[in-house]
Tab-separated table of C-alpha atoms and ligand atoms in Angstrom:
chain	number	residue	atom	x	y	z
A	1132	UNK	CA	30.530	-130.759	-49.308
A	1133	UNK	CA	34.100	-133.023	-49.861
A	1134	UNK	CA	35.778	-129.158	-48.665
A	1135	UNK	CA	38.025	-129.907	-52.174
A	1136	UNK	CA	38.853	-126.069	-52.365
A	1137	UNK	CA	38.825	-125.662	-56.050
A	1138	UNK	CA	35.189	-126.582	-56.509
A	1139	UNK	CA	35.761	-126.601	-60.449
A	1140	UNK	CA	32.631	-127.242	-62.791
A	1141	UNK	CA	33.108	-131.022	-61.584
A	1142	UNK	CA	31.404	-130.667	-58.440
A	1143	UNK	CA	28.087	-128.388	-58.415
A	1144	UNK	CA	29.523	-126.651	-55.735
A	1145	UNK	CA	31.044	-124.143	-58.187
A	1146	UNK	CA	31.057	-119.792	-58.715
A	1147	UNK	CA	29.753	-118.962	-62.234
A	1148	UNK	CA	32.560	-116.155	-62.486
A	1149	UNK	CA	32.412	-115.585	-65.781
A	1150	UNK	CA	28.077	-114.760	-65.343
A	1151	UNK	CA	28.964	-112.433	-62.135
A	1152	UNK	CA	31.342	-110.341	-64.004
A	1153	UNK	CA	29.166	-110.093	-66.987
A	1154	UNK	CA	26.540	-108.953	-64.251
A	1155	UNK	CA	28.849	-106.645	-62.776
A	1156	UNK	CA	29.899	-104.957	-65.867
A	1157	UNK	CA	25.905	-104.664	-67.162
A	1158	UNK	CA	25.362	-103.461	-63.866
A	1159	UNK	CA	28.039	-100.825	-63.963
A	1160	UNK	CA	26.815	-99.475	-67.340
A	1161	UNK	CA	23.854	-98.063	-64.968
A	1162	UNK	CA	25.915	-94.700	-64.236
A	1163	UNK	CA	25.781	-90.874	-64.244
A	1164	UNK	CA	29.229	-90.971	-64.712
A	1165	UNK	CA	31.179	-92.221	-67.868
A	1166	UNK	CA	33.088	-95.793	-67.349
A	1167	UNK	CA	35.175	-96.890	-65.806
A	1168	UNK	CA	33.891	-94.594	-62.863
A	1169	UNK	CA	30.237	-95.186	-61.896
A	1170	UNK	CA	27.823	-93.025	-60.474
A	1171	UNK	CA	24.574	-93.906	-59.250
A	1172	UNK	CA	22.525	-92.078	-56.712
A	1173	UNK	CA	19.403	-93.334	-54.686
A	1174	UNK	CA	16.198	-92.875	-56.661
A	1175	UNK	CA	18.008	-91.232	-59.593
A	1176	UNK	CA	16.833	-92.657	-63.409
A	1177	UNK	CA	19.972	-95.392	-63.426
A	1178	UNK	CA	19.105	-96.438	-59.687
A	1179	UNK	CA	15.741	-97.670	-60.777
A	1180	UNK	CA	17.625	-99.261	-63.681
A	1181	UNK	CA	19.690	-101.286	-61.428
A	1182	UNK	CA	16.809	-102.224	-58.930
A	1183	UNK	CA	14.911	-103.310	-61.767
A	1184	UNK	CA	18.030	-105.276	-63.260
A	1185	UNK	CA	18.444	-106.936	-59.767
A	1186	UNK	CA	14.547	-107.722	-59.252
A	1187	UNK	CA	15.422	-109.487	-62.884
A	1188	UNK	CA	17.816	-111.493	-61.561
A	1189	UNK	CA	16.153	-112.031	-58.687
A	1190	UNK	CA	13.505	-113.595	-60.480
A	1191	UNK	CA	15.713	-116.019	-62.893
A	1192	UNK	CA	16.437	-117.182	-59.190
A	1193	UNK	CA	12.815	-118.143	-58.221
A	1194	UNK	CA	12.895	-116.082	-55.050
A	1195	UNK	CA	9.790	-114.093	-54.056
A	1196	UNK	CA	10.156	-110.598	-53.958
A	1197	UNK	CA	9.053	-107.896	-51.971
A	1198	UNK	CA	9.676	-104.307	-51.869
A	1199	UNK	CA	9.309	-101.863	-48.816
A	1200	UNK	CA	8.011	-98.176	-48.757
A	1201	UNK	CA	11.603	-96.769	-49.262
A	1202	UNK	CA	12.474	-99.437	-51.185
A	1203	UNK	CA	14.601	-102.228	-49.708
A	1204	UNK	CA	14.084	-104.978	-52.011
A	1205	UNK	CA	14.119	-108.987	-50.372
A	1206	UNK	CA	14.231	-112.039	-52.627
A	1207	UNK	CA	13.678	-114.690	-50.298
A	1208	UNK	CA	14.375	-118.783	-50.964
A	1209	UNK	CA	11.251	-119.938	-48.588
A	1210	UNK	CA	12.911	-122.547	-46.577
A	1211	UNK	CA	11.294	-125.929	-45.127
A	1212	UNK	CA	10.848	-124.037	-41.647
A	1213	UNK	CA	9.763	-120.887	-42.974
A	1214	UNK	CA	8.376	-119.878	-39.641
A	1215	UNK	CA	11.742	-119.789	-38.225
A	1216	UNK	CA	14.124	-116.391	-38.293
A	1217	UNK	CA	15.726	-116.249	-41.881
A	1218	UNK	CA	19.435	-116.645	-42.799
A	1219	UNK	CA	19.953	-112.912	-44.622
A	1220	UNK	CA	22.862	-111.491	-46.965
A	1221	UNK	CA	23.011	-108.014	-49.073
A	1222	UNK	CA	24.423	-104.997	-49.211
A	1223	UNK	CA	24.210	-102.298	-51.878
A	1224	UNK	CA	24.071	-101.013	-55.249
A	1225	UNK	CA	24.013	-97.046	-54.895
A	1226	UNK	CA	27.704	-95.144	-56.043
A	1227	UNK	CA	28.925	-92.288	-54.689
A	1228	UNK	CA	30.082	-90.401	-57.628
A	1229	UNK	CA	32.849	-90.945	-59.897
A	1230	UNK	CA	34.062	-94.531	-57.485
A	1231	UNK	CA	33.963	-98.092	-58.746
A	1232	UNK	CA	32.080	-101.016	-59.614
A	1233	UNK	CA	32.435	-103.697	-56.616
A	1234	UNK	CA	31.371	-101.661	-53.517
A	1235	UNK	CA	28.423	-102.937	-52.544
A	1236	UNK	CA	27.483	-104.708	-55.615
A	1237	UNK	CA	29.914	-108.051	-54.668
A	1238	UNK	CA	27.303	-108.547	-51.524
A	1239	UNK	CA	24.594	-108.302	-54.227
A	1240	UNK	CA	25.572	-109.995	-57.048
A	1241	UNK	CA	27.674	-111.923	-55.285
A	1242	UNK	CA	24.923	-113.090	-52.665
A	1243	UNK	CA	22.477	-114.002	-55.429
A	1244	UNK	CA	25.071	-116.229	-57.399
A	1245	UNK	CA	25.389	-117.849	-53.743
A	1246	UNK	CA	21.722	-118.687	-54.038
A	1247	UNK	CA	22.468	-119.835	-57.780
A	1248	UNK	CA	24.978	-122.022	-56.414
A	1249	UNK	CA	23.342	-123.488	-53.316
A	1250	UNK	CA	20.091	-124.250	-55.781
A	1251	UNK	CA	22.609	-125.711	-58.190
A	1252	UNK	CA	24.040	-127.947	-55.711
A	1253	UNK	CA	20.986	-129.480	-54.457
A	1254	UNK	CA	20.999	-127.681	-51.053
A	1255	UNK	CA	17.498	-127.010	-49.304
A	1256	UNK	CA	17.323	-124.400	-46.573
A	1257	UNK	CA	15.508	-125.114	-43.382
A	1258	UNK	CA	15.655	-121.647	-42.338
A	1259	UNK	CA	14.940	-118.983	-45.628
A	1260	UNK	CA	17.103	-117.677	-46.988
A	1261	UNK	CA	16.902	-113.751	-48.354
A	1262	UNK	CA	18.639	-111.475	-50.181
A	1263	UNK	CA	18.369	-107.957	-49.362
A	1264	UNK	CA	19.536	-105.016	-52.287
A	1265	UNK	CA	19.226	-101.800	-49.573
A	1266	UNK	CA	18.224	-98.795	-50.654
A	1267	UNK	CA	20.995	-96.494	-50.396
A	1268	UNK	CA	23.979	-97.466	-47.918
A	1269	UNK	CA	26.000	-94.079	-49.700
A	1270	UNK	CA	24.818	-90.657	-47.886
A	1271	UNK	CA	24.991	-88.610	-51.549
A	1272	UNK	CA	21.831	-87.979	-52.291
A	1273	UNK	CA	20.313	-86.797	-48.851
A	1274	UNK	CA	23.296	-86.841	-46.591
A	1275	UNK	CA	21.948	-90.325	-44.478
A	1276	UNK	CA	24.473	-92.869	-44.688
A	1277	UNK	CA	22.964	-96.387	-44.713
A	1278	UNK	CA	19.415	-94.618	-45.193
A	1279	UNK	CA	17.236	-98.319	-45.826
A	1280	UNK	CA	19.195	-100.457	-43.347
A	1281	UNK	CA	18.706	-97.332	-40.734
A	1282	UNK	CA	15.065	-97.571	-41.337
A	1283	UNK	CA	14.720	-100.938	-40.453
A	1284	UNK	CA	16.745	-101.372	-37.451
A	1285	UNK	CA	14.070	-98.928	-36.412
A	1286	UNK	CA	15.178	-95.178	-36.178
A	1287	UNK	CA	12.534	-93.258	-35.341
A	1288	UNK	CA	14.922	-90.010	-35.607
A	1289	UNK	CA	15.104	-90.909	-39.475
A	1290	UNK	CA	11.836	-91.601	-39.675
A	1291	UNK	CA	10.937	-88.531	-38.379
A	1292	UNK	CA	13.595	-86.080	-40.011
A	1293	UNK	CA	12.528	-87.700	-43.653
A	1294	UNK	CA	9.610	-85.935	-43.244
A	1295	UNK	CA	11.597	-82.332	-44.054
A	1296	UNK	CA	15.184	-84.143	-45.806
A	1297	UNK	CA	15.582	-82.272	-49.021
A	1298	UNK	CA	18.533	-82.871	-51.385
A	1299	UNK	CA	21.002	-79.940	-52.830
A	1300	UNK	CA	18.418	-79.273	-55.382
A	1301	UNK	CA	15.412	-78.916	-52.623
A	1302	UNK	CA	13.810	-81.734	-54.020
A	1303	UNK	CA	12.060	-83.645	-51.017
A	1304	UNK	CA	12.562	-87.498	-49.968
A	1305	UNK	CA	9.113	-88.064	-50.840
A	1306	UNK	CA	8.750	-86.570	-54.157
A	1307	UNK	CA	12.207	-88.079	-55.361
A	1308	UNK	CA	11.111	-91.885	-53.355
A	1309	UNK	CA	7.801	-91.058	-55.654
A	1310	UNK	CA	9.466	-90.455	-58.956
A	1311	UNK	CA	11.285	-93.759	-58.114
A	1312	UNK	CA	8.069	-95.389	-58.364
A	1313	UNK	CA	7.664	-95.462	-54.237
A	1314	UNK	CA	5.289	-93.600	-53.344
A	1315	UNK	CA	4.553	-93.129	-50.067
A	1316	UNK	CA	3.008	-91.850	-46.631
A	1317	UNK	CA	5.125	-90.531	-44.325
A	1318	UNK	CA	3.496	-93.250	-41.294
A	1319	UNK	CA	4.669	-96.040	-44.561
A	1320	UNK	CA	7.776	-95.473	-43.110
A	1321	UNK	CA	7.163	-97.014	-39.570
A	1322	UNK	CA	6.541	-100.402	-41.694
A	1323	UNK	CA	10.329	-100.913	-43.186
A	1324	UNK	CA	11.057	-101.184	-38.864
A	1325	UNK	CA	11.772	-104.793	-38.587
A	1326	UNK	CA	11.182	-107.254	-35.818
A	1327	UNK	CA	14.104	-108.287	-33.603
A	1328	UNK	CA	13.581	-112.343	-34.745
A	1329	UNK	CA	12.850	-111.236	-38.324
A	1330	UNK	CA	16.472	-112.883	-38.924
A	1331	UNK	CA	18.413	-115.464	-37.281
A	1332	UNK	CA	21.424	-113.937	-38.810
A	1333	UNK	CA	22.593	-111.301	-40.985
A	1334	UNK	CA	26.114	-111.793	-43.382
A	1335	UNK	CA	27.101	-109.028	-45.937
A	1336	UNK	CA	29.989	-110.021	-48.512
A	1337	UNK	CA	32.113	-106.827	-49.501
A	1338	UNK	CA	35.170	-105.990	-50.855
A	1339	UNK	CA	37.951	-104.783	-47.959
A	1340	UNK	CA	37.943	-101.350	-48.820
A	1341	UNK	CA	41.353	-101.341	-47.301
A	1342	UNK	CA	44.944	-102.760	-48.165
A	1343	UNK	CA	45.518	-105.475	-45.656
A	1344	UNK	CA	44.412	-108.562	-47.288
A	1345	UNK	CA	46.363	-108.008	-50.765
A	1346	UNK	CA	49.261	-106.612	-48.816
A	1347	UNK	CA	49.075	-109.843	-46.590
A	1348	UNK	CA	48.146	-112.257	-49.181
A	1349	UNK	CA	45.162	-113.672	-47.610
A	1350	UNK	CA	42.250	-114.510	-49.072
A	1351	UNK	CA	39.338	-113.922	-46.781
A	1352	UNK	CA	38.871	-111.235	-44.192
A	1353	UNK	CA	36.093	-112.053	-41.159
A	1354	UNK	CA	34.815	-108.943	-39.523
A	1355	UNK	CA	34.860	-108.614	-35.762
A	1356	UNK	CA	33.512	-105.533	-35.301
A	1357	UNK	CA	32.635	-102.353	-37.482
A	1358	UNK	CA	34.079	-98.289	-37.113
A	1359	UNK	CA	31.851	-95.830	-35.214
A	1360	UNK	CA	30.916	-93.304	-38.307
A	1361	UNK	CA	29.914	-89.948	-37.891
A	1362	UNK	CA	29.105	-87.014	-39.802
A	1363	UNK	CA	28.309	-83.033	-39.327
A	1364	UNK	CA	26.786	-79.901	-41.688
A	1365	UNK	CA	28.610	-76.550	-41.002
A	1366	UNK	CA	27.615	-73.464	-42.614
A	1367	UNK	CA	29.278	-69.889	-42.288
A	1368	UNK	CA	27.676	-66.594	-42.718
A	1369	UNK	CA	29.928	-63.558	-43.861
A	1370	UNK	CA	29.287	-60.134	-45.431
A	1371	UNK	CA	31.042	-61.154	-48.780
A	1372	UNK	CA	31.749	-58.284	-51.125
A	1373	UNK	CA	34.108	-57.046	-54.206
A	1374	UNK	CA	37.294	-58.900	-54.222
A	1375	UNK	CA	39.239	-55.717	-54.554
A	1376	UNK	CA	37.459	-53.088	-53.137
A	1377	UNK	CA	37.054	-54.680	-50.085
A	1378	UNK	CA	40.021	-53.857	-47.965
A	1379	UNK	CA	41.258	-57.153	-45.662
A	1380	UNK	CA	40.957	-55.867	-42.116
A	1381	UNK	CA	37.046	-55.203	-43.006
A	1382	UNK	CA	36.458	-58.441	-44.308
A	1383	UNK	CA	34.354	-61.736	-42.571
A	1384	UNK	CA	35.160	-64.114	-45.151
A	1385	UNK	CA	33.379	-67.325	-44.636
A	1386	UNK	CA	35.582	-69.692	-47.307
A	1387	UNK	CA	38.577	-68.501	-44.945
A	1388	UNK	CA	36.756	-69.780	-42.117
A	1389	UNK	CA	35.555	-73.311	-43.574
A	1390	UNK	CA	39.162	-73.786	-44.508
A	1391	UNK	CA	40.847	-73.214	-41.050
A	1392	UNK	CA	37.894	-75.318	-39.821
A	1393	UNK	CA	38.934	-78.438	-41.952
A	1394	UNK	CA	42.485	-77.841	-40.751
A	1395	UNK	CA	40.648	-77.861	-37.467
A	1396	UNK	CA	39.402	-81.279	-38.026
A	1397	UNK	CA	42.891	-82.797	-39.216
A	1398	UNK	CA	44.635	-81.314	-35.681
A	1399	UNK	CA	42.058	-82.999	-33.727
A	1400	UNK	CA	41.954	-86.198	-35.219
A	1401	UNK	CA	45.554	-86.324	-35.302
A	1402	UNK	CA	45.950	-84.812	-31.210
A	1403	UNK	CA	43.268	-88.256	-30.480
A	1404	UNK	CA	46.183	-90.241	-29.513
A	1405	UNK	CA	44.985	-92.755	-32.256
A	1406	UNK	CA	45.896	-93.940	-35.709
A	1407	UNK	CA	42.131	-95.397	-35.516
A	1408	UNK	CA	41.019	-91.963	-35.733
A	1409	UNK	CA	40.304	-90.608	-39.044
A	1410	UNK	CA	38.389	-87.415	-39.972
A	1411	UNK	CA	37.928	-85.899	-43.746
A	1412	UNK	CA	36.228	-82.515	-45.388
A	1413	UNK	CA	35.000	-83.940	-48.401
A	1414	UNK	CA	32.726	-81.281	-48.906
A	1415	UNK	CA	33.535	-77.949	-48.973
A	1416	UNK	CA	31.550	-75.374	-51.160
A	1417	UNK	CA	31.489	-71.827	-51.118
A	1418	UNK	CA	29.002	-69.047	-51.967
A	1419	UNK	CA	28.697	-67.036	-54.538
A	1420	UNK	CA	31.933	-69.142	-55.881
A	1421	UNK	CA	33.018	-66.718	-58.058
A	1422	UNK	CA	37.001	-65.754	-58.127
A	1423	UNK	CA	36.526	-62.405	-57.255
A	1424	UNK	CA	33.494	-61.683	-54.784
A	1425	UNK	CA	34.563	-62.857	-50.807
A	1426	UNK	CA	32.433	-65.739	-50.252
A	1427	UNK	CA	29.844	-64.786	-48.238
A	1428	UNK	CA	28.418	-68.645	-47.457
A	1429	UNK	CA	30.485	-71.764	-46.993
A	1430	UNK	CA	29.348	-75.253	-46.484
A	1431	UNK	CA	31.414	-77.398	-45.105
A	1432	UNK	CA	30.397	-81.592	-44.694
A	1433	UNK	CA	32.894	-83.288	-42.124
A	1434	UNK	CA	33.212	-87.350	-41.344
A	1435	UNK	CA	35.035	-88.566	-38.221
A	1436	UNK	CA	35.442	-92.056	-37.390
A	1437	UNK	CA	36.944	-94.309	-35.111
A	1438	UNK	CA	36.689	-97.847	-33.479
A	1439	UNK	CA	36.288	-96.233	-29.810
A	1440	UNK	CA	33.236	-94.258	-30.020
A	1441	UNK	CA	34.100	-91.710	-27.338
A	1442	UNK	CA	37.223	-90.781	-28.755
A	1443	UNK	CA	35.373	-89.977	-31.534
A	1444	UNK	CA	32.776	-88.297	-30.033
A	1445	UNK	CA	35.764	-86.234	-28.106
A	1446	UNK	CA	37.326	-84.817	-31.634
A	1447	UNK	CA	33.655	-84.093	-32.852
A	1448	UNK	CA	33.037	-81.760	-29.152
A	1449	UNK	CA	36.531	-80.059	-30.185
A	1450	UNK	CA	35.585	-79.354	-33.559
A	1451	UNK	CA	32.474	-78.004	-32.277
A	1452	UNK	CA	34.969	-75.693	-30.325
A	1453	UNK	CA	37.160	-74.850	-32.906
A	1454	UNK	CA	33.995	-73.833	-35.118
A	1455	UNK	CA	32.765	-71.472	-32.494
A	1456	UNK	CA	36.100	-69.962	-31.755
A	1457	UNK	CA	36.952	-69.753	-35.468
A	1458	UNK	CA	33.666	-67.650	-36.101
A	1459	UNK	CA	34.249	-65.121	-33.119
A	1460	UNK	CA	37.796	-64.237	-34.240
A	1461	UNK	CA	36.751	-63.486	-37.706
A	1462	UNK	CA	33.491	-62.386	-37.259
A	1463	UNK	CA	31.717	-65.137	-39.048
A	1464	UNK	CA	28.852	-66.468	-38.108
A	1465	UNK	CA	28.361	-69.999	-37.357
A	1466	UNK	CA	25.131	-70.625	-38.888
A	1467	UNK	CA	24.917	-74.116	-38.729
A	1468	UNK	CA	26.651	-77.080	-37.119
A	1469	UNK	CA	24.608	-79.905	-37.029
A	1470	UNK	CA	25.254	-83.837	-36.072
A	1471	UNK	CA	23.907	-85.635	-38.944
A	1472	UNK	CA	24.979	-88.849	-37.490
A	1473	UNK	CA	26.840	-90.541	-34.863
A	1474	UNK	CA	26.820	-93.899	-34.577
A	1475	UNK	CA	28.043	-96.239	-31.914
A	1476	UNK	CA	30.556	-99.325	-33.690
A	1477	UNK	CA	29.177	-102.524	-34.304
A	1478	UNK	CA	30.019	-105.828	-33.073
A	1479	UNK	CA	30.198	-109.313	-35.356
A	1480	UNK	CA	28.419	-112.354	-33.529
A	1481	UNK	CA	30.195	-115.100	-32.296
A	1482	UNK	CA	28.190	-117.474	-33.599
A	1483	UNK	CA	28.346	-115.627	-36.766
A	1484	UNK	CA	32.018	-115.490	-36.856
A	1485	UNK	CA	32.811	-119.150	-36.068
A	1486	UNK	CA	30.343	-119.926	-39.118
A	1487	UNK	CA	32.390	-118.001	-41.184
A	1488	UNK	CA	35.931	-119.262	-40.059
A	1489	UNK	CA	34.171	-123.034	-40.595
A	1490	UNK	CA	33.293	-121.926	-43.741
A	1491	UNK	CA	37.109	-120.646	-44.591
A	1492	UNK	CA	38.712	-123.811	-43.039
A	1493	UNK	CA	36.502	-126.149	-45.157
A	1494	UNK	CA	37.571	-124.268	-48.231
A	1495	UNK	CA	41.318	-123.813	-47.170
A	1496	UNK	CA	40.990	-120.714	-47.604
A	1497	UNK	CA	43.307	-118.679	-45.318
A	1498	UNK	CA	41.165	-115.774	-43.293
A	1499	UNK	CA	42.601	-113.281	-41.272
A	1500	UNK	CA	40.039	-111.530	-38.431
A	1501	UNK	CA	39.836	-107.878	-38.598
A	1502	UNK	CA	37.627	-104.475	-38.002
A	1503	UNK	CA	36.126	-102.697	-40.767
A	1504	UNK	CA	36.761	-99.276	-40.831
A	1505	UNK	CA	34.316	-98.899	-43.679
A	1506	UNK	CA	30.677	-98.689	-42.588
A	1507	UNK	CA	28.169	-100.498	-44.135
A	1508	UNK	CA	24.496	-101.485	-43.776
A	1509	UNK	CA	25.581	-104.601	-41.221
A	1510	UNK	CA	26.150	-101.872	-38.683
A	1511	UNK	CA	22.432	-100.995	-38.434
A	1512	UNK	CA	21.583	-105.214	-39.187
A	1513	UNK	CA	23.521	-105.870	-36.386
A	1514	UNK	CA	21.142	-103.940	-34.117
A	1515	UNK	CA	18.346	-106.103	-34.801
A	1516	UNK	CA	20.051	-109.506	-36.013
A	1517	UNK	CA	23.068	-111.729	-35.320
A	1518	UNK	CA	25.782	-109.942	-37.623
A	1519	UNK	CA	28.764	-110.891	-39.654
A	1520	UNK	CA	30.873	-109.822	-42.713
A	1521	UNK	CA	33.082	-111.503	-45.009
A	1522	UNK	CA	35.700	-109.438	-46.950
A	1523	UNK	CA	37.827	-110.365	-49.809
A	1524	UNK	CA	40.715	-108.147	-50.980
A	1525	UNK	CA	40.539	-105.138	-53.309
A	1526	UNK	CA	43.637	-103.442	-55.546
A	1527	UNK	CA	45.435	-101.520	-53.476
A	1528	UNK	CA	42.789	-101.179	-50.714
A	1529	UNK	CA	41.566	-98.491	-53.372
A	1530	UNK	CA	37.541	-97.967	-53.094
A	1531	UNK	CA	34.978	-94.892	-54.027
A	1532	UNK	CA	37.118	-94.174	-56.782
A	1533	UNK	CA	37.420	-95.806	-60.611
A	1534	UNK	CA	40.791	-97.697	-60.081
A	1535	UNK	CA	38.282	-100.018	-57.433
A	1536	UNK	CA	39.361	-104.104	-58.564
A	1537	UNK	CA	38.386	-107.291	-57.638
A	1538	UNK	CA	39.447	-110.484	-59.489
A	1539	UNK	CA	37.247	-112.828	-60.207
A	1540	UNK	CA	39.006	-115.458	-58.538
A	1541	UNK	CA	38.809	-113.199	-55.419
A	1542	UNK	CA	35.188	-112.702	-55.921
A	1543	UNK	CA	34.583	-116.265	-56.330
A	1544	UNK	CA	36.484	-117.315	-53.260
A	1545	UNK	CA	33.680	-114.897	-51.326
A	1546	UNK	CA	30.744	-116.300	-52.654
A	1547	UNK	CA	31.684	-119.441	-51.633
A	1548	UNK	CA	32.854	-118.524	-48.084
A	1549	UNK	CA	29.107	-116.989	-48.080
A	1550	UNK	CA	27.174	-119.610	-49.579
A	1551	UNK	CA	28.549	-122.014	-47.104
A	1552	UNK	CA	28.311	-119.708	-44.195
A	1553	UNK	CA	24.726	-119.409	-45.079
A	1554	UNK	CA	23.898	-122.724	-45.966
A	1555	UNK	CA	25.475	-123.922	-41.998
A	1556	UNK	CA	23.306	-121.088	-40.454
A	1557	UNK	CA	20.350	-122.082	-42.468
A	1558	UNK	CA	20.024	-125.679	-40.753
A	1559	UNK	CA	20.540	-124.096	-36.966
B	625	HGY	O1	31.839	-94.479	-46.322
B	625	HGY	C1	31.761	-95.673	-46.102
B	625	HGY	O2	32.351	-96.188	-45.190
B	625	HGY	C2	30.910	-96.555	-46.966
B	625	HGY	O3	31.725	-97.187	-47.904
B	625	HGY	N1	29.847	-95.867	-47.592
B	626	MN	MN1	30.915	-97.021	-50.146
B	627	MN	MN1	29.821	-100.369	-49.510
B	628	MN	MN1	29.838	-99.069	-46.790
C-alpha cells in the first residue's frame, strides 16, 4: 500500500462512505425510539432486526457465519493459515435508550466495510480474519454491561447468575434469549467461553465518546488502556403512607433516602483525590410514584469508574457506608445493595498498539495515545486475546444521547486505520 493518505476511488484501497452511512442510517431506523434518537435493547423485536440486517451484510461479504447460544454473531474471512489464532474486530449494535447512531455500530459497520475493502484491494489473510457483532455491550435490558463479550472471556459468575437474571418486567434471560430465536440450555452457556489462542489479536473501532480528539484536532485516538467500570442495585424499604396525613417526624421515607444516597455518591467521588473518578445515579425510581403517597420503595442504580481500580473500589466501600448510615438515621431499611459488577481496567497490547500507530503513520494520519474512559467489549477481549482500540472523534465528545455525530470523513479515516491494522496482524 503506496501510504498516499487520500486513498480516493483511484487506488482500491478506498472507504465506500457513502454505502456505510446508508448502512448506518438503515440500521438506525431499527429503534424503539423515534429518530434521530435510537433505541434498541438486547433481544427486543428491532434487535433481531439489526442482527438479521448485519448477518445480511455479512453474507454480501462471503464470510461464514456462526452464531453462539446467547448470540454473538462471527463472520469470519477463512485465511490461508486458518489453523492459526484469528485477527478479530467488532463491537456492538444494542442502544441504550433515547442515544445515537455510531456507538458501537462504527466497529460493526465499520469493521465489515474494512473486510469490503481489504477483499476489494486484493489482500489475502494468512491469519482469518472475523468480525464479531456482540450481543449486548449496553447493561439496559438485564443490568450486565458487556453481557456476550463477558461470556466469552469466560465468567462463570455470569454464567451462573443468568440462570435467575430477570429484566424490570420479570421476564427471564432465557425466555427473552428464546423469543430472540436463541434458545437455549442453561450448560449452552459454558460453550460461548472461548479459548485463550482462539485470537491472535482483538481491535474494536469506536467513536471517542469523549471531547479530546475534536477539541485537539486529531484524527485518530489509540487506546492504551481501558476505565475500571463498576456498578451497584440499592433498594430502600419505608412505611410510605398519605402525603398529608402523615406527620414528618413519623415518617421513613425511602425516595428521601435514595436521594441523599446519590448525593452520597457525588461527595465520594469527588473526596477520591481524582478527576479520573467519576460516579452517576442514572437510575433512580421510586415506589408507589405517586405525588402524594411517601414512597415506600426506592431503587436506586449507581456507576463508579475510574482508571485506578482501588480508588474505585475505595468510593464504592464508602458508599456502602453512607447507605448503611443513611438507613439507620431515618429508619429505612437497606434492603438491597448489591455489586453488580466491578471490573478491574484493561490494558492495550504492545504489539497491538505499535500496529495501530504503523497503521496511522502510513496513512499520515495524526494519532494521539489515550485511555478510554468508556467501557466496551475489548475490556473482557482483552482477557483472553491481545487487545487494542482505535478511536476517531465524535461532536462534542457527546455519546448515549441523539446529538451523537461522526462525519463520514472521520469514519472513513477509522476504517482504514483498522483495515490496515488488521491486514499487518493478519500476516504475523
Ligand atoms: O457505558 C459505557 O461506557 C458504554 O458506552 N456502554
Ligand atoms: Mn454505549
Ligand atoms: Mn459502545
Ligand atoms: Mn462501550
Amino acid at each position: 500500500y503506496r501510504g498516499d493518505g487520500d486513498g480516493g476511488s483511484s487506488s482500491p484501497f478506498y472507504v465506500d462512505s457513502d454505502g456505510l452511512q446508508r448502512q448506518i442510517d438503515e440500521l438506525a431506523s431499527f429503534s424503539d425510539s423515534p429518530a434521530p434518537s435510537v433505541t434498541r435493547v438486547l433481544y427486543s423485536d428491532k434487535d433481531v432486526q439489526a442482527r438479521r440486517y448485519i448477518k445480511g451484510i455479512m453474507n454480501q461479504l462471503g464470510l461464514s457465519i456462526r452464531e453462539d447460544a446467547v448470540g454473538n454473531i462471527f463472520g469470519r474471512w477463512e485465511g490461508s493459515e486458518a489453523g492459526l489464532g484469528a485477527v478479530a474486530t467488532g463491537s456492538h449494535v444494542d442502544a441504550i435508550p433515547f442515544s445515537g447512531k455510531y456507538d458501537g455500530v462504527v466497529g460493526v459497520l465499520g469493521a465489515l466495510e474494512a473486510i469490503s475493502m481489504l477483499k476489494r484491494s486484493g489482500f489475502q489473510p494468512k491469519r482469518s480474519l472475523e468480525v464479531i457483532m456482540f450481543t449486548s455491550e449496553e447493561p439496559t435490558r438485564f443490568g450486565i454491561s458487556c453481557l456476550g463479550s463477558r461470556l466469552m472471556a469466560g465468567s462463570e459468575e455470569l454464567a451462573l447468575s443468568l440462570k435467575e437474571t430477570v429484566d424490570n418486567q420479570n421476564v427471564s434471560f432465557f425466555y427473552a434469549a428464546d423469543s430472540a430465536g436463541y434458545k437455549m440450555h442453561p450448560e449452552e452457556l459454558h460453550n460461548v467461553f472461548l479459548k485463550k489462542d482462539d485470537y491472535f489479536a482483538f481491535i474494536e473501532l469506536h467513536i471517542e465518546q469523549g471531547p479530546i480528539l475534536e477539541k485537539e484536532g486529531i484524527k485518530i485516538g489509540v487506546v492504551t488502556a481501558i476505565a475500571a467500570p463498576a456498578s451497584i442495585k440499592v433498594e430502600f424499604e419505608g412505611n410510605g403512607g398519605h402525603a398529608g396525613a402523615v406527620l414528618m417526624p413519623a415518617r421513613n421515607d425511602a425516595g428521601l433516602a435514595a436521594a441523599e444516597l446519590a448525593l452520597a455518591v457525588e461527595k465520594h467521588v469527588l473526596e477520591s483525590g481524582s478527576i479520573d473518578t467519576v460516579g452517576t445515579v442514572g437510575i433512580l425510581q421510586l415506589h408507589p410514584g405517586a405525588i402524594n403517597s411517601i414512597p415506600s420503595k426506592s431503587h436506586v442504580e449507581i456507576d463508579v469508574r475510574d482508571i485506578d481500580e482501588k480508588r474505585r473500589n475505595n468510593v464504592i466501600e464508602k458508599v456502602h457506608q453512607s447507605a448503611i448510615e443513611i438507613s439507620k438515621n431515618r429508619g429505612v431499611v437497606l434492603s438491597e445493595f448489591k455489586i453488580i459488577n466491578q471490573d478491574p481496567p484493561a490494558l492495550s497490547d504492545k504489539s497491538v498498539i505499535s500496529a495501530m500507530e504503523f497503521a496511522a503513520k502510513q496513512l499520515n494520519l495524526e494519532y494521539k495515545l489515550m485511555i478510554s474512559r468508556a467501557y466496551h467489549d475489548s475490556l473482557f477481549m482483552a482477557r483472553i486475546s491481545p487487545m487494542g482500540m482505535i478511536f476517531i472523534p465524535c461532536y462534542k465528545g457527546y455519546s448515549h444521547k441523539p446529538e451523537e455525530y461522526a462525519s463520514p470523513e472521520d469514519m472513513a479515516n477509522g476504517v482504514k486505520v483498522l483495515a490496515l491494522t488488521m491486514a499487518r496482524l493478519s500476516l504475523q
